[in-house]
mmCIF file with all atom_site columns, C-alpha atoms in Angstrom:
data_model
loop_
_atom_site.group_PDB
_atom_site.id
_atom_site.type_symbol
_atom_site.label_atom_id
_atom_site.label_alt_id
_atom_site.label_comp_id
_atom_site.label_asym_id
_atom_site.label_entity_id
_atom_site.label_seq_id
_atom_site.pdbx_PDB_ins_code
_atom_site.Cartn_x
_atom_site.Cartn_y
_atom_site.Cartn_z
_atom_site.occupancy
_atom_site.B_iso_or_equiv
_atom_site.pdbx_formal_charge
_atom_site.auth_seq_id
_atom_site.auth_comp_id
_atom_site.auth_asym_id
_atom_site.auth_atom_id
_atom_site.pdbx_PDB_model_num
ATOM 1  C CA . MET K 1 1  ? -0.200  -0.193 -0.207 1.00 46.00 ? 1  MET K CA 1
ATOM 2  C CA . SER K 1 2  ? 1.212   3.405  -1.103 1.00 52.00 ? 2  SER K CA 1
ATOM 3  C CA . HIS K 1 3  ? 0.971   6.182  1.079  1.00 51.00 ? 3  HIS K CA 1
ATOM 4  C CA . SER K 1 4  ? 2.356   9.615  1.845  1.00 53.00 ? 4  SER K CA 1
ATOM 5  C CA . VAL K 1 5  ? 3.049   11.300 4.746  1.00 50.00 ? 5  VAL K CA 1
ATOM 6  C CA . LYS K 1 6  ? 3.012   15.393 5.541  1.00 52.00 ? 6  LYS K CA 1
ATOM 7  C CA . ILE K 1 7  ? 5.169   16.336 8.831  1.00 50.00 ? 7  ILE K CA 1
ATOM 8  C CA . TYR K 1 8  ? 5.140   19.870 9.898  1.00 48.00 ? 8  TYR K CA 1
ATOM 9  C CA . ASP K 1 9  ? 6.478   21.376 12.740 1.00 49.00 ? 9  ASP K CA 1
ATOM 10 C CA . THR K 1 10 ? 3.152   22.933 14.255 1.00 50.00 ? 10 THR K CA 1
ATOM 11 C CA . CYS K 1 11 ? 2.133   20.303 17.058 1.00 55.00 ? 11 CYS K CA 1
ATOM 12 C CA . ILE K 1 12 ? 1.873   22.549 20.067 1.00 53.00 ? 12 ILE K CA 1
ATOM 13 C CA . GLY K 1 13 ? 2.899   19.222 21.988 1.00 54.00 ? 13 GLY K CA 1
ATOM 14 C CA . CYS K 1 14 ? -0.329  19.316 24.454 1.00 59.00 ? 14 CYS K CA 1
ATOM 15 C CA . THR K 1 15 ? -1.105  16.951 27.042 1.00 53.00 ? 15 THR K CA 1
ATOM 16 C CA . GLN K 1 16 ? -4.630  16.667 26.770 1.00 54.00 ? 16 GLN K CA 1
ATOM 17 C CA . SER K 1 17 ? -4.456  13.386 25.492 1.00 51.00 ? 17 SER K CA 1
ATOM 18 C CA . LYS K 1 18 ? -2.513  12.087 28.111 1.00 51.00 ? 18 LYS K CA 1
ATOM 19 C CA . GLN K 1 19 ? 0.641   11.618 26.407 1.00 51.00 ? 19 GLN K CA 1
ATOM 20 C CA . ILE K 1 20 ? 2.930   13.967 24.365 1.00 48.00 ? 20 ILE K CA 1
ATOM 21 C CA . ALA K 1 21 ? 2.186   14.114 20.956 1.00 49.00 ? 21 ALA K CA 1
ATOM 22 C CA . SER K 1 22 ? 5.030   13.001 18.398 1.00 52.00 ? 22 SER K CA 1
ATOM 23 C CA . ALA K 1 23 ? 5.983   12.920 15.051 1.00 52.00 ? 23 ALA K CA 1
ATOM 24 C CA . PRO K 1 24 ? 6.533   8.908  14.093 1.00 54.00 ? 24 PRO K CA 1
ATOM 25 C CA . ARG K 1 25 ? 9.452   8.107  11.887 1.00 59.00 ? 25 ARG K CA 1
ATOM 26 C CA . THR K 1 26 ? 7.841   8.038  8.293  1.00 60.00 ? 26 THR K CA 1
ATOM 27 C CA . GLU K 1 27 ? 9.479   4.668  7.570  1.00 64.00 ? 27 GLU K CA 1
ATOM 28 C CA . ASP K 1 28 ? 7.328   2.761  10.420 1.00 64.00 ? 28 ASP K CA 1
ATOM 29 C CA . CYS K 1 29 ? 3.798   4.439  9.056  1.00 67.00 ? 29 CYS K CA 1
ATOM 30 C CA . VAL K 1 30 ? 1.408   1.837  7.997  1.00 69.00 ? 30 VAL K CA 1
ATOM 31 C CA . GLY K 1 31 ? -1.333  4.342  7.153  1.00 66.00 ? 31 GLY K CA 1
ATOM 32 C CA . CYS K 1 32 ? -3.768  3.849  10.373 1.00 71.00 ? 32 CYS K CA 1
ATOM 33 C CA . LYS K 1 33 ? -4.029  7.346  10.893 1.00 67.00 ? 33 LYS K CA 1
ATOM 34 C CA . ARG K 1 34 ? -4.062  6.938  14.689 1.00 68.00 ? 34 ARG K CA 1
ATOM 35 C CA . CYS K 1 35 ? -1.413  9.874  15.567 1.00 65.00 ? 35 CYS K CA 1
ATOM 36 C CA . GLU K 1 36 ? -4.102  11.913 13.286 1.00 64.00 ? 36 GLU K CA 1
ATOM 37 C CA . SER K 1 37 ? -7.165  11.206 15.085 1.00 64.00 ? 37 SER K CA 1
ATOM 38 C CA . ALA K 1 38 ? -5.765  11.029 18.315 1.00 61.00 ? 38 ALA K CA 1
ATOM 39 C CA . CYS K 1 39 ? -4.822  14.665 18.894 1.00 63.00 ? 39 CYS K CA 1
ATOM 40 C CA . PRO K 1 40 ? -7.588  16.326 20.953 1.00 60.00 ? 40 PRO K CA 1
ATOM 41 C CA . THR K 1 41 ? -6.877  19.852 19.362 1.00 60.00 ? 41 THR K CA 1
ATOM 42 C CA . ASP K 1 42 ? -7.219  18.786 16.053 1.00 57.00 ? 42 ASP K CA 1
ATOM 43 C CA . PHE K 1 43 ? -4.027  20.373 15.661 1.00 53.00 ? 43 PHE K CA 1
ATOM 44 C CA . LEU K 1 44 ? -1.890  17.265 15.378 1.00 49.00 ? 44 LEU K CA 1
ATOM 45 C CA . SER K 1 45 ? 1.249   18.295 13.156 1.00 47.00 ? 45 SER K CA 1
ATOM 46 C CA . VAL K 1 46 ? 0.817   14.262 11.207 1.00 48.00 ? 46 VAL K CA 1
ATOM 47 C CA . ARG K 1 47 ? -1.246  14.000 8.121  1.00 55.00 ? 47 ARG K CA 1
ATOM 48 C CA . VAL K 1 48 ? -1.252  11.091 6.247  1.00 56.00 ? 48 VAL K CA 1
ATOM 49 C CA . TYR K 1 49 ? -3.325  10.687 2.887  1.00 54.00 ? 49 TYR K CA 1
ATOM 50 C CA . LEU K 1 50 ? -3.622  7.212  1.335  1.00 53.00 ? 50 LEU K CA 1
ATOM 51 C CA . GLY K 1 51 ? -3.603  6.399  -2.192 1.00 55.00 ? 51 GLY K CA 1
ATOM 52 C CA . PRO K 1 52 ? -6.143  8.785  -4.181 1.00 60.00 ? 52 PRO K CA 1
ATOM 53 C CA . GLU K 1 53 ? -7.891  10.063 -0.920 1.00 58.00 ? 53 GLU K CA 1
ATOM 54 C CA . THR K 1 54 ? -7.997  13.674 -0.908 1.00 58.00 ? 54 THR K CA 1
ATOM 55 C CA . THR K 1 55 ? -9.707  16.400 0.755  1.00 58.00 ? 55 THR K CA 1
ATOM 56 C CA . ARG K 1 56 ? -12.492 16.079 -2.054 1.00 61.00 ? 56 ARG K CA 1
ATOM 57 C CA . SER K 1 57 ? -12.795 12.658 -1.532 1.00 57.00 ? 57 SER K CA 1
ATOM 58 C CA . MET K 1 58 ? -13.255 12.661 2.328  1.00 57.00 ? 58 MET K CA 1
ATOM 59 C CA . ALA K 1 59 ? -16.058 15.508 1.570  1.00 58.00 ? 59 ALA K CA 1
ATOM 60 C CA . LEU K 1 60 ? -14.057 18.021 3.629  1.00 58.00 ? 60 LEU K CA 1
ATOM 61 C CA . SER K 1 61 ? -13.982 20.725 0.430  1.00 55.00 ? 61 SER K CA 1
ATOM 62 C CA . TYR K 1 62 ? -17.575 21.205 -0.071 1.00 51.00 ? 62 TYR K CA 1
#
């Protein structure tokens, strides 16, 4: 399965999720999106997109 990982330096590292958010190593990524959904502030610095998945296909751009 091919996927791309975009890592940004914008995570505020809050502890609201009872753990410190950190960017996983890209070579360990399997595209599960747990790192994206675990952020309580929707500010996590990791966004994972699988294959042809886009903001349009996820109904985020309508």
